[in-house]
XYZ file of C-alpha atoms in Angstrom:
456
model
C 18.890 12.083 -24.919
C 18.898 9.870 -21.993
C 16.067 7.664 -20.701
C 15.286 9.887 -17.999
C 14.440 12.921 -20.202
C 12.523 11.515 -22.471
C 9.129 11.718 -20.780
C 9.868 15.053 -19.650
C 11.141 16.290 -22.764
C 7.875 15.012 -24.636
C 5.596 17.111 -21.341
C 7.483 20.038 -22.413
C 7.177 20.210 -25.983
C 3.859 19.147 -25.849
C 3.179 22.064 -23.325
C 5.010 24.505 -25.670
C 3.617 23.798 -28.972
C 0.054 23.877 -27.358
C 0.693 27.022 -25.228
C 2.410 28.737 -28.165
C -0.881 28.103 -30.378
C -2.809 28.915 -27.361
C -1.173 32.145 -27.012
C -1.335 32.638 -30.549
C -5.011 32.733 -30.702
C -5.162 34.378 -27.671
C -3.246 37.526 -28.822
C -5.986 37.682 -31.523
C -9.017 37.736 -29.561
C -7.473 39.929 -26.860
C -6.884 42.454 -29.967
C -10.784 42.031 -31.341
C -11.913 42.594 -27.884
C -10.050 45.659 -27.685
C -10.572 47.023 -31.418
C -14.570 45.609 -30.956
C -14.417 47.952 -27.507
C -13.114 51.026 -29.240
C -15.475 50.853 -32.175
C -18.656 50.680 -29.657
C -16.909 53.568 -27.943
C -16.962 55.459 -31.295
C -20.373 54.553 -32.428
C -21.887 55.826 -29.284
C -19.357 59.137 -29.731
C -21.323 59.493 -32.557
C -24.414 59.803 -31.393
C -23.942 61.843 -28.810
C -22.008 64.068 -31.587
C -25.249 64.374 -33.738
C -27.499 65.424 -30.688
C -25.022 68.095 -30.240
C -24.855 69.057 -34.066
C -28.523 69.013 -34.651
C -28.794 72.056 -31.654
C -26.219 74.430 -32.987
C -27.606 77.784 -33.803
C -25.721 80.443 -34.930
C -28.333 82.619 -33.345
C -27.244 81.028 -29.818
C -23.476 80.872 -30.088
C -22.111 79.315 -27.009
C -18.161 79.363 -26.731
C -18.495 76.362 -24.563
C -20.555 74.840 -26.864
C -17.212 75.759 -29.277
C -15.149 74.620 -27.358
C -16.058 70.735 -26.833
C -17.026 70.539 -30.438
C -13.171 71.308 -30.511
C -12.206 68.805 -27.831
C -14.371 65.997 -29.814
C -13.114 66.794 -33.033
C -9.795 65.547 -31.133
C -10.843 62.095 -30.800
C -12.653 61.492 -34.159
C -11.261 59.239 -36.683
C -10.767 58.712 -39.682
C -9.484 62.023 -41.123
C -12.423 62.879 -43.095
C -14.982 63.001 -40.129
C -12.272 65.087 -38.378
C -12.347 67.468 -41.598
C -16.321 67.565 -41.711
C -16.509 68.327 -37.772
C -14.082 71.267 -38.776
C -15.833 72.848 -41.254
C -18.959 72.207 -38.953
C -17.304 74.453 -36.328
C -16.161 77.056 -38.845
C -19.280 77.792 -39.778
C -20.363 77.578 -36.151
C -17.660 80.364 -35.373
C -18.348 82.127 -38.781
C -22.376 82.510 -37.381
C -23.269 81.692 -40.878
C -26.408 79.737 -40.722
C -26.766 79.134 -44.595
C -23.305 77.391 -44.472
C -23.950 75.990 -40.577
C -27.065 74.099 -42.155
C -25.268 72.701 -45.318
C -22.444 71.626 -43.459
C -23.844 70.174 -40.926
C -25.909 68.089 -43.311
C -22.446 66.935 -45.143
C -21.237 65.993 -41.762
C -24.389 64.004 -40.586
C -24.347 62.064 -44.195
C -20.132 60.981 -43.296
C -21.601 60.239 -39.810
C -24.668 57.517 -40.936
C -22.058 56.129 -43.466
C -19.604 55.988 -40.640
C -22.038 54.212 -38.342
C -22.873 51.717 -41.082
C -19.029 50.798 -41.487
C -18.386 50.190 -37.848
C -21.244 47.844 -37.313
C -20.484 45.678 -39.850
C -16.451 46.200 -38.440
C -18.099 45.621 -34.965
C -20.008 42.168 -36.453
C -16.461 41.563 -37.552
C -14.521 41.846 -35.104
C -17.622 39.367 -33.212
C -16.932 36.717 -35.298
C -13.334 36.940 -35.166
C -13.406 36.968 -30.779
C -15.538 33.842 -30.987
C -13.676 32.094 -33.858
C -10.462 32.605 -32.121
C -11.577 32.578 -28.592
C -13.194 28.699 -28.873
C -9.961 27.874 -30.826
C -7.538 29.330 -28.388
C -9.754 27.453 -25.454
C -9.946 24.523 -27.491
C -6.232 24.421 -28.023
C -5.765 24.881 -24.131
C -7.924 21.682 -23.416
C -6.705 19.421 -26.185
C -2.975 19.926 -24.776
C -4.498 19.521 -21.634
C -6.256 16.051 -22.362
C -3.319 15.033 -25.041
C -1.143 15.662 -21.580
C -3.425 13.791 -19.114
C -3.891 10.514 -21.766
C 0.360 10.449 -22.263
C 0.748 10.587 -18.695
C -2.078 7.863 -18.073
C -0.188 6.011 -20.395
C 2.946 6.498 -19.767
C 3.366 6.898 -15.855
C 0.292 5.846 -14.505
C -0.452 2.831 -15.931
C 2.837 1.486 -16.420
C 3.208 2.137 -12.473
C 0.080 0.706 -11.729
C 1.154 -2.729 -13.492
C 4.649 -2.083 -11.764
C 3.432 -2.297 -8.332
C 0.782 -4.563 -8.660
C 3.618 -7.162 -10.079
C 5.688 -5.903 -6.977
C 2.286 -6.549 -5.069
C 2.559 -10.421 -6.869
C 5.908 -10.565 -5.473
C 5.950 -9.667 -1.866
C 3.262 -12.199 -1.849
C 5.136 -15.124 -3.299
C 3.471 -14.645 -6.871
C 6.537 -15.461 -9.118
C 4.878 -16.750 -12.352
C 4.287 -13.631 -13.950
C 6.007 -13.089 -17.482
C 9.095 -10.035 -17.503
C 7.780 -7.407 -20.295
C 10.428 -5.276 -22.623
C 10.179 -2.338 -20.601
C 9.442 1.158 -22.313
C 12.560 3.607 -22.986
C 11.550 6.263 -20.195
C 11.910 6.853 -16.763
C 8.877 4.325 -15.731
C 11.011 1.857 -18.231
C 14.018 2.224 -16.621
C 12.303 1.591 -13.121
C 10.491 -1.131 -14.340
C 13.925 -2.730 -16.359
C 15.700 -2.586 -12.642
C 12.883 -4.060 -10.969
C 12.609 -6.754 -13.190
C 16.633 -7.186 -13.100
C 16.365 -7.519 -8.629
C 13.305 -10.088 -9.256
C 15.368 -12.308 -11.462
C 18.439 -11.833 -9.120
C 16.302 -13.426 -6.337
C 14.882 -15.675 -8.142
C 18.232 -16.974 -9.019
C 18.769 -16.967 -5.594
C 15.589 -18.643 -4.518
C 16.876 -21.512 -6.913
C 20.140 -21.539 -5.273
C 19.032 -21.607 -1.596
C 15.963 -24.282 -2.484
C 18.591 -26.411 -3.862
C 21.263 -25.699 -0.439
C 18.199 -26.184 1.228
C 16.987 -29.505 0.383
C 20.965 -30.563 -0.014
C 20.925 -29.566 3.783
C 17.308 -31.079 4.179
C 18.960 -34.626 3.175
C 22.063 -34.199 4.485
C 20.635 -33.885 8.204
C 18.150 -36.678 7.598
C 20.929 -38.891 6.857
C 23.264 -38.349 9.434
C 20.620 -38.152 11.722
C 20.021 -41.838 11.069
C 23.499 -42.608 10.680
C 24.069 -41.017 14.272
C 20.797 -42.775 15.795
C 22.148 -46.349 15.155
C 25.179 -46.037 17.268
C 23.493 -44.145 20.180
C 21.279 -46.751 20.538
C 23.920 -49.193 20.806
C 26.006 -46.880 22.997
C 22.895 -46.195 25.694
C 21.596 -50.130 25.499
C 25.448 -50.573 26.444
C 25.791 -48.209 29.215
C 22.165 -49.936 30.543
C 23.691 -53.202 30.556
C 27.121 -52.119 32.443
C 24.400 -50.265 35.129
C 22.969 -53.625 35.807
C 25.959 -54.960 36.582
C 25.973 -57.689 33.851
C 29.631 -57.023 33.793
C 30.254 -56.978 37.719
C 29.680 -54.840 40.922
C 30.219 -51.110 39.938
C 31.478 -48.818 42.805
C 29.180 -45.381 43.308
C 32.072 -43.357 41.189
C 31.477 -45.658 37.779
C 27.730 -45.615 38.704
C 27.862 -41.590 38.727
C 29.923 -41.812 35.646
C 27.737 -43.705 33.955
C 24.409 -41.960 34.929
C 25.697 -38.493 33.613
C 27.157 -40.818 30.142
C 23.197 -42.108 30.118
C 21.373 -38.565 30.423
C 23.528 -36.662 27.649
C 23.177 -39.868 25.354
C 19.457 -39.622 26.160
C 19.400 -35.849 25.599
C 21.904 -36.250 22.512
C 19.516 -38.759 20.941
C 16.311 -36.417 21.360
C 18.660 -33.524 19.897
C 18.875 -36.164 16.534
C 15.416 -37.052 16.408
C 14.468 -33.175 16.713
C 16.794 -32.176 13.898
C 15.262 -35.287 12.294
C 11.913 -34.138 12.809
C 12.945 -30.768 11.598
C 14.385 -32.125 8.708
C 10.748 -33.841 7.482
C 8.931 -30.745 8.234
C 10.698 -28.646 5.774
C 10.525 -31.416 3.729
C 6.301 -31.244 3.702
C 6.917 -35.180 4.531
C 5.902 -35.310 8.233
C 3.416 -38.283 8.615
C 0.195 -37.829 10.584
C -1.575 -40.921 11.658
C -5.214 -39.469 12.690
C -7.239 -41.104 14.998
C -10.085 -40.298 17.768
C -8.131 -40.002 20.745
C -9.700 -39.076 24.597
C -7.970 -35.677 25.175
C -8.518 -36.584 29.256
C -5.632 -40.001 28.754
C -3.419 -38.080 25.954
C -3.252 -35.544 29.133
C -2.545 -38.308 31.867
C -0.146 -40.517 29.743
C 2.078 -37.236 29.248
C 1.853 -36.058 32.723
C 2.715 -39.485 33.665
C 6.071 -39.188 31.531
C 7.334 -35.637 33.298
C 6.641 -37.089 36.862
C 10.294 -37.174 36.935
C 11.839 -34.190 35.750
C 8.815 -32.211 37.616
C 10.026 -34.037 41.328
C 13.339 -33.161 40.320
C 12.592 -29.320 40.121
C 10.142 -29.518 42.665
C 6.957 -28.146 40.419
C 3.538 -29.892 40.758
C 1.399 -31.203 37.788
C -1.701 -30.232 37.917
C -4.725 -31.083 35.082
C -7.150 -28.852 35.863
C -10.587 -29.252 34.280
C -10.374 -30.587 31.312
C -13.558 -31.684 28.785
C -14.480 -35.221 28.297
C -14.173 -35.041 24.926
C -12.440 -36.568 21.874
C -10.260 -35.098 19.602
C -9.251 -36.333 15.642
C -5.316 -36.567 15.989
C -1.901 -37.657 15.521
C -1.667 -38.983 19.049
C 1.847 -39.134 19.568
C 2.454 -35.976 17.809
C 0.179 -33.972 19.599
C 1.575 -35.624 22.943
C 5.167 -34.275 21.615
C 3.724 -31.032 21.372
C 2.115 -30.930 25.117
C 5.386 -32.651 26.150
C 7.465 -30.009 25.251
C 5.325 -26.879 26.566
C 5.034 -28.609 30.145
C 8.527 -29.525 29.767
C 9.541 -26.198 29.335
C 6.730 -24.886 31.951
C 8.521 -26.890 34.602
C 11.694 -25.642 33.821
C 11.254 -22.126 34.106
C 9.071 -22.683 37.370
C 10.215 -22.000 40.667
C 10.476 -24.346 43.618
C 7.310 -25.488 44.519
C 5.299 -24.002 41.626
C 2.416 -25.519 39.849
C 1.999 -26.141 36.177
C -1.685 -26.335 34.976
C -2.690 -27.771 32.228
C -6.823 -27.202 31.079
C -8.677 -27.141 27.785
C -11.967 -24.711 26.598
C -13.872 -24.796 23.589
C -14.015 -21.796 22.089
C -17.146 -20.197 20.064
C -16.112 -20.241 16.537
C -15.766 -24.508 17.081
C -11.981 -25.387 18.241
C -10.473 -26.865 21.300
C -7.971 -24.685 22.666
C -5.599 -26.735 25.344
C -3.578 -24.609 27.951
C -0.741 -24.904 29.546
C -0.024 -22.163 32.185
C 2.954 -21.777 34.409
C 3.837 -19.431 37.215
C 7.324 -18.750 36.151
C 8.992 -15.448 35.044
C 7.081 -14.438 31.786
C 8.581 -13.769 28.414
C 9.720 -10.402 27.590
C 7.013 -8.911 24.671
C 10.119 -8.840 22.179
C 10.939 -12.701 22.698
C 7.165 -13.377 22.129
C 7.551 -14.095 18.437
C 10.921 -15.201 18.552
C 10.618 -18.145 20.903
C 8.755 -19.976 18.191
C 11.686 -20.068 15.713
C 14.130 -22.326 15.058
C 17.756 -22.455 17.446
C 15.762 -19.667 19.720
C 15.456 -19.493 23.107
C 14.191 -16.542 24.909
C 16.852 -15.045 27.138
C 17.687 -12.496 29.383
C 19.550 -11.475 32.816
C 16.200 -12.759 34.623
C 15.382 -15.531 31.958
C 18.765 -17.781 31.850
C 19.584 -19.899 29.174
C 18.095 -23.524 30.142
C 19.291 -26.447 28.140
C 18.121 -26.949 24.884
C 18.025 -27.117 20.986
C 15.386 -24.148 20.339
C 13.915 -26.587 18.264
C 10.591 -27.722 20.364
C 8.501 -25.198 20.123
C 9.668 -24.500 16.216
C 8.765 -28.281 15.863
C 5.193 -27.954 17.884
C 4.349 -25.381 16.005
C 4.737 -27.110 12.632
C 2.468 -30.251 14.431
C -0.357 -28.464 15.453
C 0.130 -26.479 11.893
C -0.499 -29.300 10.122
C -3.251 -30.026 12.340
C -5.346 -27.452 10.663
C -4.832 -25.381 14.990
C -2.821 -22.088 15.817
C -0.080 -22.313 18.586
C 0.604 -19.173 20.636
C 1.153 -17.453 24.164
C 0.176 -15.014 26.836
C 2.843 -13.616 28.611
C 3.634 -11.536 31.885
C 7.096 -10.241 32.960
C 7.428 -11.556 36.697
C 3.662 -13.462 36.822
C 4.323 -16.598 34.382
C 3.291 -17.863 30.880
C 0.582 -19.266 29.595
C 0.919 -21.666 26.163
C -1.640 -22.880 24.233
C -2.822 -24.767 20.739
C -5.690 -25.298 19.109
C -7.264 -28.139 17.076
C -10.173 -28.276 14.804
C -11.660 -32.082 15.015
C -13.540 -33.154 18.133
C -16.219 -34.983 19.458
C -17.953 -35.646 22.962
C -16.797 -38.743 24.258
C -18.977 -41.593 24.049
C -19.606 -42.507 26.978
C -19.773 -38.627 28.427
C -22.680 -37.391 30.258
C -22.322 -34.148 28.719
C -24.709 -32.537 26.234
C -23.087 -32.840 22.357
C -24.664 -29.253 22.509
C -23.658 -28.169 25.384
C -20.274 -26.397 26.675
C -21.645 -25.892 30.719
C -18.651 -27.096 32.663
C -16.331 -27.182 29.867
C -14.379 -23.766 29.822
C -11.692 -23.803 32.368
């Protein structure tokens, strides 16, 4: 018998042998009730038999009266009443009232004795419905219950502790121990289960160890690359200065396109660097009360030249005096990148705002809005993975890693904030992060309990 029968089979033959004994006593009842029915038929036959005896008169012969006594004597059993009724209706016939009045005394003796023996057949044939009635009900609900307490068992239970280890797993719960699985259907399920979870687990292993081979492997060579671009962009400096000599405008050209893709080159390493000490859970935070209002100017200060270049204002637009409990330079990584990216996908003479609101529940939430092209809903989520870059035929590819807003997102992460963004098609974006830890400036003439003026 295979594993998948063997619950099954055990249903059925449970179900049989219970339903056979069910039946059994069934049959029995079912023929009390109908011998118990018959004999109360025949005791009332009986008296209805003796009101009819006791008026015969041979001096009033009725040949209907014959006539049913004939028809009665039909149904009577056992032979012996059938005999007395006879002789009963002889006499009737005969008009012989001597013999009419003996007889029918003979007859109504058989009759009482009759009466006597079907009562006690009838009490009988009581006690024998009930016996067999409970048992054949009983039998029904112990099959029934015996059923219900093997399929607890052996389905629901076992199914219950399946899924809620399949429950453990989908959640990253992997420290539960592997039970010897039963040798049924629920078994066999749980047995191939239990064979996928250690197949990923094996793989788990596998990829944590690739991973963290891959982890140190990018670490390394981005250090190993970050040595000789520095050397190669202080050298290309030094040849723009003309240390070497006079440079015509063609070498100059040349050697301000060999500056900007070192420059970009070396913030490609220290992303992947960065990326590589985030996965790692060893990206250092240096905390410190910084006033949101210069971490603001000091970036906007940086992009002054790649937002003249495309022609897009700055604009900081309302923004609390407050402080705020941070990794300065990380945090100014993060805002460089989303205003970065803001002026990138602006238009010619666009604007890029950048504001700040407290919200109720007690964080800072710092905006940057743009009034580019939008993000498509389906690129909302995947912008913020790593190598991703929402495209489209309206949304061109702009230069770039995919790895900022992957990165910023891990920063303001480990900030204990939320990164996220609001998105039109065809009216702009608009970025934003929240932190947990700030303060009113000191030397703010705002309210440490108020927010009036604060929200942009």
């Amino acid at each position: 018998m295979t594993n998948l029968s063997l619950i099954r089979f055990r249903l059925s033959f449970l179900f049989l042998v219970g339903l056979a004994f069910a039946v059994g006593f069934g049959s029995i009842t079912i023929k009390g009730w109908i011998q118990y029915t018959q004999m109360h038929e025949s005791l009332n036959l009986t008296y209805i038999l003796e009101d009819q005896i006791n008026q015969l008169s041979t001096y009033k012969f009725s040949e209907k009266t014959h006539k049913e006594l004939q028809t009665i004597r039909s149904r009577l059993s056992p032979k012996h009443r059938e005999d007395a009724l006879s002789d009963v209706i002889q006499a009737y016939a005969e008009k012989s009232p001597a013999l009419l009045k003996k007889r029918i005394q003979h007859f109504l003796k058989n009759e009482k004795e009759y009466r006597s023996y079907t009562r006690n057949m009838m009490t009988y044939w009581q006690e024998k419905i009930l016996y067999f009635g409970i048992l054949s009900a009983v039998t029904l609900l112990t099959t029934l219950f015996i059923a219900i307490i093997y399929i607890q068992n052996s389905i629901f239970t076992p199914l219950k502790d399946l899924s809620k280890k399949m429950n453990d797993f989908l959640h990253d719960k992997y420290t539960y121990q592997f039970s010897v699985p039963a040798p049924n259907e629920v078994g066999h399920l749980q047995a191939t289960f239990n064979a996928l979870a250690q197949r990923v687990l094996n793989n788990m292993d596998e990829l944590t160890t690739l991973d963290r081979a891959k982890t140190e492997f990018l670490s390394i060579a981005s250090h190993e690359l970050r040595t000789p671009l520095t050397s190669i962009k202080g050298s290309l400096s030094l040849l723009q200065s003309g240390i070497t000599g006079e440079l015509n405008d063609a070498s100059k050209n040349l050697l301000n396109i060999a500056e900007t893709e070192t420059d970009r080159l070396i913030r490609l390493i220290n992303d992947v660097l960065d990326l590589a000490k985030i996965e790692a859970g060893r990206l250092p935070l240096e905390k410190k009360w910084t006033p949101l209002n210069n971490l603001v100017d000091e970036t906007l200060k940086s992009l002054e030249g790649l937002a003249s270049t495309a022609k897009v204002k700055l604009v900081k637009d309302n923004l609390p005096d407050i402080e705020l409990n941070m990794d300065g330079d990380r945090i100014q990584q993060v805002l460089t990148n989303l205003i970065s990216n803001a002026v990138k996908f602006s238009p010619e003479q666009g604007e890029v705002f950048v504001t700040a609101e407290m919200l109720a529940d007690g964080l800072v939430r710092i905006i940057v809005k743009d009034q580019g092209r939008g993000i498509a809903p389906e690129d909302v989520d995947l912008i913020f993975e790593k190598f991703s870059q929402a495209t489209s035929p309206k949304n061109p590819l702009v230069k770039g890693t995919g790895l900022g807003l992957a990165i910023a997102r891990a920063i303001v992460s480990e900030h204990g904030g939320n990164i996220g963004v609001d998105s039109i098609v065809g009216k702009g974006s608009q970025f934003f992060f929240t932190l947990p830890d700030w303060r009113i400036h000191q030397y703010s003439s705002i309210s440490p309990n108020s927010t009036e003026g604060i929200a942009a």
